[in-house]
Short mmCIF file of C-alpha atoms in Angstrom, two decimals:
data_model
loop_
_atom_site.label_atom_id
_atom_site.label_comp_id
_atom_site.label_asym_id
_atom_site.label_seq_id
_atom_site.Cartn_x
_atom_site.Cartn_y
_atom_site.Cartn_z
CA UNK A 7 -82.31 3.73 9.48
CA UNK A 8 -82.68 3.34 13.23
CA UNK A 9 -86.00 4.86 14.37
CA UNK A 10 -84.43 5.97 17.66
CA UNK A 11 -82.02 8.37 15.94
CA UNK A 12 -82.46 11.97 14.86
CA UNK A 13 -80.15 14.28 12.94
CA UNK A 14 -79.92 17.82 14.28
CA UNK A 15 -76.52 19.25 13.35
CA UNK A 16 -73.75 18.77 10.77
CA UNK A 17 -70.85 16.49 11.56
CA UNK A 18 -67.59 18.32 12.24
CA UNK A 19 -63.85 17.75 11.96
CA UNK A 20 -60.77 19.92 12.38
CA UNK A 21 -59.36 22.11 9.61
CA UNK A 22 -55.69 21.17 10.05
CA UNK A 23 -53.36 18.85 11.92
CA UNK A 24 -52.26 19.96 15.38
CA UNK A 25 -49.82 18.44 17.89
CA UNK A 26 -49.86 18.08 21.68
CA UNK A 27 -46.86 16.73 23.59
CA UNK A 28 -46.31 15.65 27.17
CA UNK A 29 -45.75 12.53 29.23
CA UNK A 30 -48.04 9.79 30.47
CA UNK A 31 -48.95 10.18 34.13
CA UNK A 32 -48.90 6.41 34.73
CA UNK A 33 -45.89 5.41 32.63
CA UNK A 34 -43.83 8.61 32.72
CA UNK A 35 -43.04 8.11 29.02
CA UNK A 36 -42.87 11.08 26.62
CA UNK A 37 -45.65 11.03 24.02
CA UNK A 38 -46.71 13.04 20.99
CA UNK A 39 -50.32 13.28 19.82
CA UNK A 40 -51.35 14.42 16.37
CA UNK A 41 -54.98 15.38 15.86
CA UNK A 42 -55.71 14.97 12.14
CA UNK A 43 -58.79 15.87 10.06
CA UNK A 44 -60.96 12.89 9.11
CA UNK A 45 -63.70 12.38 6.50
CA UNK A 46 -67.36 12.38 7.41
CA UNK A 47 -68.64 9.17 9.08
CA UNK A 48 -65.13 8.29 10.33
CA UNK A 49 -65.84 8.94 14.00
CA UNK A 50 -63.07 9.42 16.54
CA UNK A 51 -60.26 6.97 15.82
CA UNK A 52 -56.89 6.54 17.52
CA UNK A 53 -53.94 5.46 15.36
CA UNK A 54 -51.08 3.35 16.71
CA UNK A 55 -48.20 1.65 14.95
CA UNK A 56 -47.59 -1.95 16.02
CA UNK A 57 -44.93 -4.13 14.34
CA UNK A 58 -44.67 -1.62 11.51
CA UNK A 59 -48.41 -1.67 10.82
CA UNK A 60 -50.81 1.18 11.53
CA UNK A 61 -53.72 0.00 13.70
CA UNK A 62 -57.04 1.83 13.98
CA UNK A 63 -58.66 1.96 17.43
CA UNK A 64 -62.17 3.45 17.24
CA UNK A 65 -63.59 5.32 20.21
CA UNK A 66 -66.30 2.76 20.86
CA UNK A 67 -67.47 1.15 24.09
CA UNK A 68 -67.00 -2.34 22.64
CA UNK A 69 -63.23 -1.76 22.65
CA UNK A 70 -63.01 -0.54 26.24
CA UNK A 71 -60.50 -2.44 28.37
CA UNK A 72 -61.19 -2.78 32.09
CA UNK A 73 -58.42 -1.08 34.09
CA UNK A 74 -58.50 0.92 37.34
CA UNK A 75 -59.05 4.69 37.43
CA UNK A 76 -58.99 5.40 33.68
CA UNK A 77 -60.41 4.53 30.27
CA UNK A 78 -58.33 2.36 27.93
CA UNK A 79 -59.22 1.04 24.48
CA UNK A 80 -57.91 -2.20 22.95
CA UNK A 81 -58.39 -3.79 19.53
CA UNK A 82 -56.35 -5.70 16.96
CA UNK A 83 -53.46 -6.10 19.37
CA UNK A 84 -53.01 -2.37 19.96
CA UNK A 85 -54.18 -0.24 22.85
CA UNK A 86 -54.40 3.38 23.96
CA UNK A 87 -54.45 4.34 27.62
CA UNK A 88 -56.08 7.09 29.68
CA UNK A 89 -58.01 8.46 26.71
CA UNK A 90 -60.88 10.09 28.63
CA UNK A 91 -59.50 13.65 28.73
CA UNK A 92 -58.62 13.59 25.02
CA UNK A 93 -62.02 12.18 24.07
CA UNK A 94 -63.81 14.63 26.37
CA UNK A 95 -62.11 17.54 24.60
CA UNK A 96 -63.25 16.27 21.19
CA UNK A 97 -66.78 15.45 22.33
CA UNK A 98 -67.12 18.66 24.32
CA UNK A 99 -66.28 20.69 21.21
CA UNK A 100 -68.59 18.53 19.06
CA UNK A 101 -65.74 17.30 16.88
CA UNK A 102 -67.14 14.07 15.49
CA UNK A 103 -64.53 12.90 12.97
CA UNK A 104 -60.85 12.94 13.87
CA UNK A 105 -57.80 10.72 13.68
CA UNK A 106 -55.65 10.86 16.82
CA UNK A 107 -52.18 9.50 16.12
CA UNK A 108 -50.22 8.63 19.27
CA UNK A 109 -46.49 7.92 19.39
CA UNK A 110 -46.98 5.87 22.59
CA UNK A 111 -49.94 4.06 24.06
CA UNK A 112 -50.60 6.39 27.01
CA UNK A 113 -52.01 9.86 26.38
CA UNK A 114 -50.06 12.88 27.65
CA UNK A 115 -51.36 13.93 31.05
CA UNK A 116 -50.34 17.58 30.49
CA UNK A 117 -52.05 19.51 33.34
CA UNK A 118 -54.55 16.77 34.25
CA UNK A 119 -57.45 18.46 32.46
CA UNK A 120 -58.81 18.60 28.91
CA UNK A 121 -57.88 22.24 28.32
CA UNK A 122 -54.51 21.71 26.57
CA UNK A 123 -56.30 19.50 24.03
CA UNK A 124 -59.15 22.01 23.69
CA UNK A 125 -56.68 24.83 23.04
CA UNK A 126 -54.93 22.78 20.36
CA UNK A 127 -58.18 21.79 18.64
CA UNK A 128 -59.46 25.36 18.62
CA UNK A 129 -56.14 26.44 17.11
CA UNK A 130 -56.59 23.81 14.38
CA UNK A 131 -60.07 25.15 13.63
CA UNK A 132 -63.39 23.30 13.56
CA UNK A 133 -65.23 22.91 10.25
CA UNK A 134 -68.67 21.52 9.37
CA UNK A 135 -69.03 18.54 7.05
CA UNK A 136 -71.61 17.33 4.59
CA UNK A 137 -73.36 14.61 6.61
CA UNK A 138 -75.50 15.11 9.70
CA UNK A 139 -74.55 13.83 13.15
CA UNK A 140 -76.81 11.10 14.59
CA UNK A 141 -78.31 11.72 18.03
CA UNK A 142 -80.13 9.35 20.36
CA UNK A 143 -82.84 10.68 22.66
CA UNK A 144 -83.26 8.60 25.81
CA UNK A 145 -86.82 7.25 25.98
CA UNK A 146 -86.93 5.64 29.44
CA UNK A 147 -84.86 5.60 32.62
CA UNK A 148 -81.79 3.35 32.67
CA UNK A 149 -79.87 2.88 35.92
CA UNK A 150 -76.61 1.08 36.72
CA UNK A 151 -75.67 0.35 40.34
CA UNK A 152 -72.60 -1.05 42.09
CA UNK A 153 -72.85 -1.03 45.89
CA UNK A 154 -73.35 2.63 46.83
CA UNK A 155 -72.25 3.98 43.43
CA UNK A 156 -74.80 4.55 40.70
CA UNK A 157 -75.45 6.35 37.44
CA UNK A 158 -78.73 6.76 35.61
CA UNK A 159 -80.16 8.55 32.61
CA UNK A 160 -83.70 9.78 32.14
CA UNK A 161 -85.51 11.26 29.14
CA UNK A 162 -84.40 14.87 28.70
CA UNK A 163 -86.49 17.64 30.24
CA UNK A 164 -85.15 19.94 27.52
CA UNK A 165 -85.18 18.62 23.95
CA UNK A 166 -81.85 17.94 22.22
CA UNK A 167 -79.86 18.42 25.43
CA UNK A 168 -77.32 16.41 27.40
CA UNK A 169 -77.64 17.36 31.05
CA UNK A 170 -75.14 16.04 33.60
CA UNK A 171 -75.38 16.06 37.39
CA UNK A 172 -72.71 14.51 39.62
CA UNK A 173 -72.67 14.05 43.40
CA UNK A 174 -69.28 13.53 45.00
CA UNK A 175 -69.00 12.52 48.65
CA UNK A 176 -65.98 10.75 50.14
CA UNK A 177 -67.23 11.07 53.71
CA UNK A 178 -66.57 13.37 56.63
CA UNK A 179 -62.95 12.28 57.07
CA UNK A 180 -61.91 13.16 53.51
CA UNK A 181 -60.10 16.43 52.73
CA UNK A 182 -62.27 16.58 49.60
CA UNK A 183 -65.58 18.09 50.68
CA UNK A 184 -68.95 16.81 49.41
CA UNK A 185 -69.76 18.52 46.10
CA UNK A 186 -72.57 18.51 43.55
CA UNK A 187 -72.38 19.97 40.06
CA UNK A 188 -74.89 20.15 37.20
CA UNK A 189 -74.47 21.35 33.63
CA UNK A 190 -76.17 21.33 30.24
CA UNK A 191 -73.28 20.33 28.00
CA UNK A 192 -72.53 22.32 24.85
CA UNK A 193 -69.20 23.57 23.44
CA UNK A 194 -69.43 26.90 25.26
CA UNK A 195 -70.36 25.45 28.65
CA UNK A 196 -67.79 22.66 28.31
CA UNK A 197 -64.98 25.15 27.72
CA UNK A 198 -66.14 27.49 30.46
CA UNK A 199 -67.15 25.04 33.21
CA UNK A 200 -65.43 21.68 32.67
CA UNK A 201 -62.40 21.71 30.38
CA UNK A 202 -59.96 23.20 32.90
CA UNK A 203 -60.97 20.93 35.82
CA UNK A 204 -58.02 18.70 36.71
CA UNK A 205 -57.76 15.11 37.83
CA UNK A 206 -57.14 14.58 41.53
CA UNK A 207 -55.80 12.01 43.95
CA UNK A 208 -55.24 11.66 47.68
CA UNK A 209 -51.65 11.87 48.93
CA UNK A 210 -51.97 8.35 50.37
CA UNK A 211 -53.10 7.02 46.97
CA UNK A 212 -50.27 8.84 45.19
CA UNK A 213 -47.75 7.36 47.63
CA UNK A 214 -49.10 3.85 47.01
CA UNK A 215 -48.94 4.24 43.23
CA UNK A 216 -45.39 5.57 43.30
CA UNK A 217 -44.32 2.80 45.68
CA UNK A 218 -45.53 0.32 43.05
CA UNK A 219 -43.51 2.07 40.32
CA UNK A 220 -46.33 4.03 38.72
CA UNK A 221 -46.58 7.80 38.36
CA UNK A 222 -42.95 8.35 39.33
CA UNK A 223 -42.59 11.40 37.08
CA UNK A 224 -45.72 13.17 38.31
CA UNK A 225 -45.40 16.00 40.83
CA UNK A 226 -47.94 18.03 42.77
CA UNK A 227 -47.60 20.69 40.07
CA UNK A 228 -48.99 18.30 37.44
CA UNK A 229 -52.33 17.48 39.06
CA UNK A 230 -54.27 17.97 42.29
CA UNK A 231 -52.91 15.96 45.21
CA UNK A 232 -54.85 16.26 48.47
CA UNK A 233 -53.50 15.69 51.95
CA UNK A 234 -55.44 16.27 55.16
CA UNK A 235 -55.11 20.04 54.73
CA UNK A 236 -56.25 20.25 51.10
CA UNK A 237 -54.32 20.61 47.81
CA UNK A 238 -50.56 20.13 48.17
CA UNK A 239 -48.40 22.87 46.59
CA UNK A 240 -51.30 23.80 44.32
CA UNK A 241 -54.50 25.82 44.28
CA UNK A 242 -57.99 25.06 43.03
CA UNK A 243 -59.26 26.52 39.77
CA UNK A 244 -62.82 26.12 41.07
CA UNK A 245 -63.96 25.60 44.64
CA UNK A 246 -65.68 22.44 43.35
CA UNK A 247 -62.98 21.46 40.86
CA UNK A 248 -63.07 17.78 41.85
CA UNK A 249 -66.72 17.23 41.02
CA UNK A 250 -66.33 19.22 37.81
CA UNK A 251 -63.56 16.86 36.79
CA UNK A 252 -65.86 13.91 37.44
CA UNK A 253 -68.37 15.53 35.07
CA UNK A 254 -65.58 16.01 32.52
CA UNK A 255 -64.77 12.31 32.76
CA UNK A 256 -68.45 11.55 32.14
CA UNK A 257 -68.36 13.57 28.91
CA UNK A 258 -65.40 11.51 27.71
CA UNK A 259 -66.87 8.17 28.74
CA UNK A 260 -70.34 8.86 27.32
CA UNK A 261 -68.71 9.66 23.97
CA UNK A 262 -67.98 5.93 23.69
CA UNK A 263 -71.57 5.70 22.43
CA UNK A 264 -70.48 7.10 19.06
CA UNK A 265 -73.61 9.27 18.78
CA UNK A 266 -74.83 12.39 20.56
CA UNK A 267 -76.85 11.43 23.63
CA UNK A 268 -79.83 13.55 24.67
CA UNK A 269 -80.91 12.84 28.22
CA UNK A 270 -80.60 13.85 31.86
CA UNK A 271 -77.65 11.97 33.39
CA UNK A 272 -77.21 11.80 37.15
CA UNK A 273 -74.39 10.02 38.98
CA UNK A 274 -73.24 9.36 42.52
CA UNK A 275 -69.69 8.20 43.20
CA UNK A 276 -69.51 6.58 39.78
CA UNK A 277 -66.35 6.04 37.77
CA UNK A 278 -65.24 4.97 34.32
CA UNK A 279 -66.52 1.38 34.59
CA UNK A 280 -70.09 2.29 35.51
CA UNK A 281 -70.12 5.13 32.99
CA UNK A 282 -69.19 2.67 30.25
CA UNK A 283 -71.73 0.10 31.46
CA UNK A 284 -74.46 2.72 31.17
CA UNK A 285 -73.36 3.42 27.59
CA UNK A 286 -73.58 -0.30 26.80
CA UNK A 287 -77.08 -0.53 28.21
CA UNK A 288 -78.21 2.58 26.33
CA UNK A 289 -76.93 1.18 23.03
CA UNK A 290 -78.43 -2.24 23.65
CA UNK A 291 -81.82 -0.91 24.69
CA UNK A 292 -81.99 1.24 21.56
CA UNK A 293 -80.55 -1.49 19.31
CA UNK A 294 -77.40 0.47 18.45
CA UNK A 295 -74.79 -2.01 19.70
CA UNK A 296 -72.33 -3.26 17.09
CA UNK A 297 -71.94 -6.68 18.71
CA UNK A 298 -74.34 -9.20 20.18
CA UNK A 299 -71.86 -9.81 23.01
CA UNK A 300 -72.38 -6.26 24.27
CA UNK A 301 -76.08 -7.03 24.84
CA UNK A 302 -75.71 -10.51 26.34
#
């Protein structure tokens, strides 16, 4: 038994299978997700069918594939794309064991937030299981830096708590104003403060992506697109919706640890890559990594 771990709550799964449909924002391809109950100690596992064989893709940082602007997982020749909003919904609700079957590799973008997945999972019902969920309490500060972007975690001020703080600042010329948001994450606060916050992009970035053949099916009704005057053909759900979405992404990325994390997380201008690198360093420092390569 790892001396760094504690066990404070029962593991949980869903009571019944539930389906979410939509299309992938990047590919434009229709996709069906099935969230299925899973036995204790399973973890969160995506299921894909490749060459007639079902392939299991665990939600684990060692399977993360480096791609821009999203979190992808790859193992055994199969991959799943843009999983962060799905995983954030599961982690935010403290659903620890679940199979997620996907008809295509890219997750449905739905409204650009985690709320459609949260609604489906709540409809399925959440049930406790026999075994206890492992949790890791951060014991010393760990910091990851890349130019002006950084993310760090410190020992928690409040026991058995994951606290997130994110600073977003794209400069004075950006239509997205500087924003800071902090939250102690639990199922209630996740649903109330984070789950409905949508992904966002600048109009210039959206134009570039569509010019390269990506995101051709996405409209300004599907996510937040900002031009120089603010959101295009859309309205904000929160005045600081952009920074809340960054915190939502952190919840999804930090779930790649496979255990509950208790600590005070603070980030500036970070994205999926740095979030995942922090997870790797946390697991290595506390001797929880599944592979030696992760700690090289």
